[in-house]
């Protein structure tokens, strides 16, 4: 298993200060985000769970999945959630030439717009795996995107972790301003199915507010 941080270290945030890791606010607001969808086996369930608590979230979508599941993507938008660009093919920036990576990102943006007639309220981009070359970051920002990373990683994608550990990853690290990452993917669903309802209940019971980015 590759190394990753559950709580992003302060010095990483400082070194990569051009990326957005959290959102300072004077209230008790946090930001739920979901990567890798939309997929019918999971995303529809996520939307229903969020609806139960009247919570809005930001979904970083893969262009290929949008193209395959256009109706589900439209439902996501119609339910008041925000969307962001997660490349068309879930590319690893460290292993991809910059020109190819940028074209793939533009392709995802085209699919977002053509499959929904949706104009992005704000241009949000999250690199798959959190891996991005400096040259890629410069060009993505030049396209008008904010690069969104995270403060808390649930690690729901890690099949070696128990669902209880994934929940603890979230609840032990949430603070006002946190950007929290979940995955609406088939791989993550075993953990997500346990973690998301309990996270939403925790947020409600502790007077947190949820907002889109």
GROMACS .gro file of C-alpha atoms in nm:
model
  213
    1UNK     CA    1   0.000   0.000   0.000
    2UNK     CA    2   0.133   0.343  -0.093
    3UNK     CA    3   0.204   0.589   0.184
    4UNK     CA    4  -0.054   0.862   0.242
    5UNK     CA    5  -0.149   1.107   0.512
    6UNK     CA    6  -0.489   1.097   0.676
    7UNK     CA    7  -0.442   1.450   0.809
    8UNK     CA    8  -0.243   1.663   0.568
    9UNK     CA    9   0.074   1.790   0.732
   10UNK     CA   10   0.104   2.164   0.784
   11UNK     CA   11   0.437   2.182   0.602
   12UNK     CA   12   0.287   2.020   0.291
   13UNK     CA   13   0.018   2.289   0.292
   14UNK     CA   14   0.290   2.554   0.328
   15UNK     CA   15   0.512   2.415   0.052
   16UNK     CA   16   0.219   2.381  -0.187
   17UNK     CA   17   0.042   2.698  -0.082
   18UNK     CA   18  -0.102   2.752  -0.432
   19UNK     CA   19  -0.328   2.453  -0.370
   20UNK     CA   20  -0.641   2.475  -0.155
   21UNK     CA   21  -0.619   2.235   0.140
   22UNK     CA   22  -0.887   2.380   0.368
   23UNK     CA   23  -1.115   2.684   0.385
   24UNK     CA   24  -1.085   2.919   0.679
   25UNK     CA   25  -1.420   3.032   0.818
   26UNK     CA   26  -1.553   3.189   1.134
   27UNK     CA   27  -1.836   2.940   1.163
   28UNK     CA   28  -1.839   2.563   1.196
   29UNK     CA   29  -1.840   2.482   0.825
   30UNK     CA   30  -1.677   2.180   0.660
   31UNK     CA   31  -1.665   2.066   0.299
   32UNK     CA   32  -1.752   1.711   0.197
   33UNK     CA   33  -1.608   1.599  -0.135
   34UNK     CA   34  -1.641   1.280  -0.338
   35UNK     CA   35  -1.398   1.156  -0.603
   36UNK     CA   36  -1.415   0.924  -0.903
   37UNK     CA   37  -1.788   0.910  -0.987
   38UNK     CA   38  -2.049   0.917  -1.102
   39UNK     CA   39  -2.117   0.544  -1.096
   40UNK     CA   40  -2.471   0.403  -1.063
   41UNK     CA   41  -2.376   0.144  -0.802
   42UNK     CA   42  -2.265   0.410  -0.551
   43UNK     CA   43  -2.335   0.771  -0.648
   44UNK     CA   44  -2.713   0.737  -0.635
   45UNK     CA   45  -2.688   0.598  -0.282
   46UNK     CA   46  -2.459   0.886  -0.180
   47UNK     CA   47  -2.711   1.139  -0.312
   48UNK     CA   48  -2.988   0.980  -0.105
   49UNK     CA   49  -2.776   0.985   0.212
   50UNK     CA   50  -2.688   1.351   0.161
   51UNK     CA   51  -3.052   1.433   0.096
   52UNK     CA   52  -3.155   1.282   0.432
   53UNK     CA   53  -2.943   1.545   0.608
   54UNK     CA   54  -3.001   1.826   0.355
   55UNK     CA   55  -2.627   1.836   0.291
   56UNK     CA   56  -2.462   1.964  -0.026
   57UNK     CA   57  -2.124   1.834  -0.138
   58UNK     CA   58  -1.869   1.875  -0.415
   59UNK     CA   59  -1.817   1.586  -0.656
   60UNK     CA   60  -1.490   1.561  -0.850
   61UNK     CA   61  -1.600   1.362  -1.150
   62UNK     CA   62  -1.414   1.155  -1.406
   63UNK     CA   63  -1.512   1.257  -1.757
   64UNK     CA   64  -1.542   0.898  -1.877
   65UNK     CA   65  -1.789   0.821  -1.596
   66UNK     CA   66  -1.993   1.134  -1.674
   67UNK     CA   67  -2.017   1.024  -2.036
   68UNK     CA   68  -2.136   0.676  -1.936
   69UNK     CA   69  -2.379   0.801  -1.671
   70UNK     CA   70  -2.510   1.132  -1.801
   71UNK     CA   71  -2.854   1.101  -1.636
   72UNK     CA   72  -2.697   1.037  -1.296
   73UNK     CA   73  -2.464   1.333  -1.346
   74UNK     CA   74  -2.760   1.556  -1.423
   75UNK     CA   75  -2.936   1.433  -1.109
   76UNK     CA   76  -2.630   1.524  -0.905
   77UNK     CA   77  -2.640   1.879  -1.039
   78UNK     CA   78  -3.018   1.910  -1.008
   79UNK     CA   79  -2.987   1.815  -0.640
   80UNK     CA   80  -2.777   2.127  -0.585
   81UNK     CA   81  -2.431   1.975  -0.557
   82UNK     CA   82  -2.118   2.128  -0.707
   83UNK     CA   83  -1.894   1.946  -0.953
   84UNK     CA   84  -1.524   1.957  -1.023
   85UNK     CA   85  -1.286   1.822  -1.285
   86UNK     CA   86  -1.098   1.500  -1.202
   87UNK     CA   87  -0.956   1.444  -1.555
   88UNK     CA   88  -1.124   1.232  -1.819
   89UNK     CA   89  -0.940   0.905  -1.747
   90UNK     CA   90  -0.822   0.940  -1.384
   91UNK     CA   91  -0.465   1.012  -1.488
   92UNK     CA   92  -0.165   1.001  -1.259
   93UNK     CA   93   0.005   1.334  -1.322
   94UNK     CA   94   0.348   1.209  -1.218
   95UNK     CA   95   0.334   0.941  -1.487
   96UNK     CA   96   0.180   1.154  -1.763
   97UNK     CA   97   0.332   1.409  -1.999
   98UNK     CA   98   0.204   1.759  -1.928
   99UNK     CA   99   0.054   1.814  -2.273
  100UNK     CA  100  -0.140   1.486  -2.250
  101UNK     CA  101  -0.255   1.565  -1.896
  102UNK     CA  102  -0.388   1.910  -1.990
  103UNK     CA  103  -0.570   1.778  -2.297
  104UNK     CA  104  -0.730   1.509  -2.080
  105UNK     CA  105  -0.839   1.775  -1.831
  106UNK     CA  106  -0.990   1.987  -2.109
  107UNK     CA  107  -1.171   1.681  -2.239
  108UNK     CA  108  -1.332   1.631  -1.898
  109UNK     CA  109  -1.444   1.995  -1.892
  110UNK     CA  110  -1.601   1.955  -2.236
  111UNK     CA  111  -1.792   1.648  -2.118
  112UNK     CA  112  -1.916   1.826  -1.806
  113UNK     CA  113  -2.062   2.102  -2.020
  114UNK     CA  114  -2.190   1.897  -2.312
  115UNK     CA  115  -2.365   1.635  -2.099
  116UNK     CA  116  -2.552   1.879  -1.882
  117UNK     CA  117  -2.553   2.225  -2.039
  118UNK     CA  118  -2.392   2.310  -1.707
  119UNK     CA  119  -2.171   2.614  -1.669
  120UNK     CA  120  -1.926   2.564  -1.385
  121UNK     CA  121  -2.003   2.808  -1.102
  122UNK     CA  122  -1.638   2.794  -1.011
  123UNK     CA  123  -1.367   2.597  -1.187
  124UNK     CA  124  -1.246   2.332  -0.947
  125UNK     CA  125  -0.984   2.068  -1.022
  126UNK     CA  126  -0.856   1.782  -0.810
  127UNK     CA  127  -0.568   1.570  -0.941
  128UNK     CA  128  -0.628   1.196  -0.915
  129UNK     CA  129  -0.409   1.044  -0.642
  130UNK     CA  130  -0.316   1.402  -0.544
  131UNK     CA  131  -0.026   1.370  -0.791
  132UNK     CA  132   0.049   1.669  -1.008
  133UNK     CA  133   0.365   1.809  -1.168
  134UNK     CA  134   0.441   2.177  -1.120
  135UNK     CA  135   0.417   2.230  -1.497
  136UNK     CA  136   0.070   2.073  -1.498
  137UNK     CA  137  -0.040   2.283  -1.203
  138UNK     CA  138   0.071   2.604  -1.377
  139UNK     CA  139  -0.126   2.522  -1.691
  140UNK     CA  140  -0.436   2.414  -1.499
  141UNK     CA  141  -0.436   2.740  -1.305
  142UNK     CA  142  -0.388   2.926  -1.635
  143UNK     CA  143  -0.714   2.764  -1.750
  144UNK     CA  144  -0.886   2.934  -1.456
  145UNK     CA  145  -0.903   2.639  -1.217
  146UNK     CA  146  -0.852   2.636  -0.843
  147UNK     CA  147  -0.663   2.321  -0.745
  148UNK     CA  148  -0.847   2.156  -0.457
  149UNK     CA  149  -0.667   1.909  -0.234
  150UNK     CA  150  -0.779   1.807   0.116
  151UNK     CA  151  -0.733   1.839   0.489
  152UNK     CA  152  -0.879   1.499   0.587
  153UNK     CA  153  -0.860   1.175   0.388
  154UNK     CA  154  -1.108   0.906   0.489
  155UNK     CA  155  -0.898   0.639   0.310
  156UNK     CA  156  -1.222   0.460   0.222
  157UNK     CA  157  -1.045   0.337  -0.093
  158UNK     CA  158  -0.799   0.131   0.114
  159UNK     CA  159  -0.939  -0.222   0.121
  160UNK     CA  160  -0.691  -0.322   0.393
  161UNK     CA  161  -0.854  -0.083   0.643
  162UNK     CA  162  -1.157  -0.168   0.850
  163UNK     CA  163  -1.469   0.043   0.814
  164UNK     CA  164  -1.432   0.144   1.178
  165UNK     CA  165  -1.081   0.275   1.114
  166UNK     CA  166  -1.203   0.475   0.815
  167UNK     CA  167  -1.469   0.636   1.030
  168UNK     CA  168  -1.211   0.720   1.296
  169UNK     CA  169  -0.991   0.876   1.029
  170UNK     CA  170  -1.267   1.126   0.962
  171UNK     CA  171  -1.416   1.193   1.303
  172UNK     CA  172  -1.079   1.228   1.479
  173UNK     CA  173  -0.955   1.490   1.234
  174UNK     CA  174  -1.252   1.708   1.137
  175UNK     CA  175  -1.224   2.074   1.228
  176UNK     CA  176  -1.395   2.390   1.096
  177UNK     CA  177  -1.270   2.451   0.744
  178UNK     CA  178  -1.176   2.089   0.672
  179UNK     CA  179  -1.204   1.959   0.318
  180UNK     CA  180  -1.283   1.588   0.357
  181UNK     CA  181  -1.237   1.327   0.085
  182UNK     CA  182  -1.464   1.030   0.024
  183UNK     CA  183  -1.491   0.817  -0.290
  184UNK     CA  184  -1.815   0.731  -0.467
  185UNK     CA  185  -1.655   0.427  -0.627
  186UNK     CA  186  -1.729   0.055  -0.620
  187UNK     CA  187  -1.392  -0.015  -0.461
  188UNK     CA  188  -1.462   0.222  -0.169
  189UNK     CA  189  -1.827   0.135  -0.114
  190UNK     CA  190  -1.775  -0.129   0.156
  191UNK     CA  191  -1.618   0.136   0.377
  192UNK     CA  192  -1.821   0.432   0.252
  193UNK     CA  193  -2.151   0.259   0.324
  194UNK     CA  194  -2.053   0.247   0.691
  195UNK     CA  195  -1.866   0.576   0.720
  196UNK     CA  196  -2.084   0.829   0.538
  197UNK     CA  197  -2.412   0.793   0.736
  198UNK     CA  198  -2.220   0.804   1.066
  199UNK     CA  199  -2.020   1.107   0.953
  200UNK     CA  200  -2.337   1.291   0.855
  201UNK     CA  201  -2.497   1.210   1.191
  202UNK     CA  202  -2.184   1.327   1.374
  203UNK     CA  203  -2.180   1.656   1.185
  204UNK     CA  204  -2.545   1.721   1.262
  205UNK     CA  205  -2.510   1.630   1.629
  206UNK     CA  206  -2.207   1.855   1.668
  207UNK     CA  207  -2.356   2.157   1.491
  208UNK     CA  208  -2.131   2.147   1.186
  209UNK     CA  209  -2.254   2.305   0.865
  210UNK     CA  210  -2.167   2.163   0.523
  211UNK     CA  211  -2.106   2.373   0.216
  212UNK     CA  212  -1.987   2.329  -0.142
  213UNK     CA  213  -1.652   2.463  -0.254
   0.00000   0.00000   0.00000
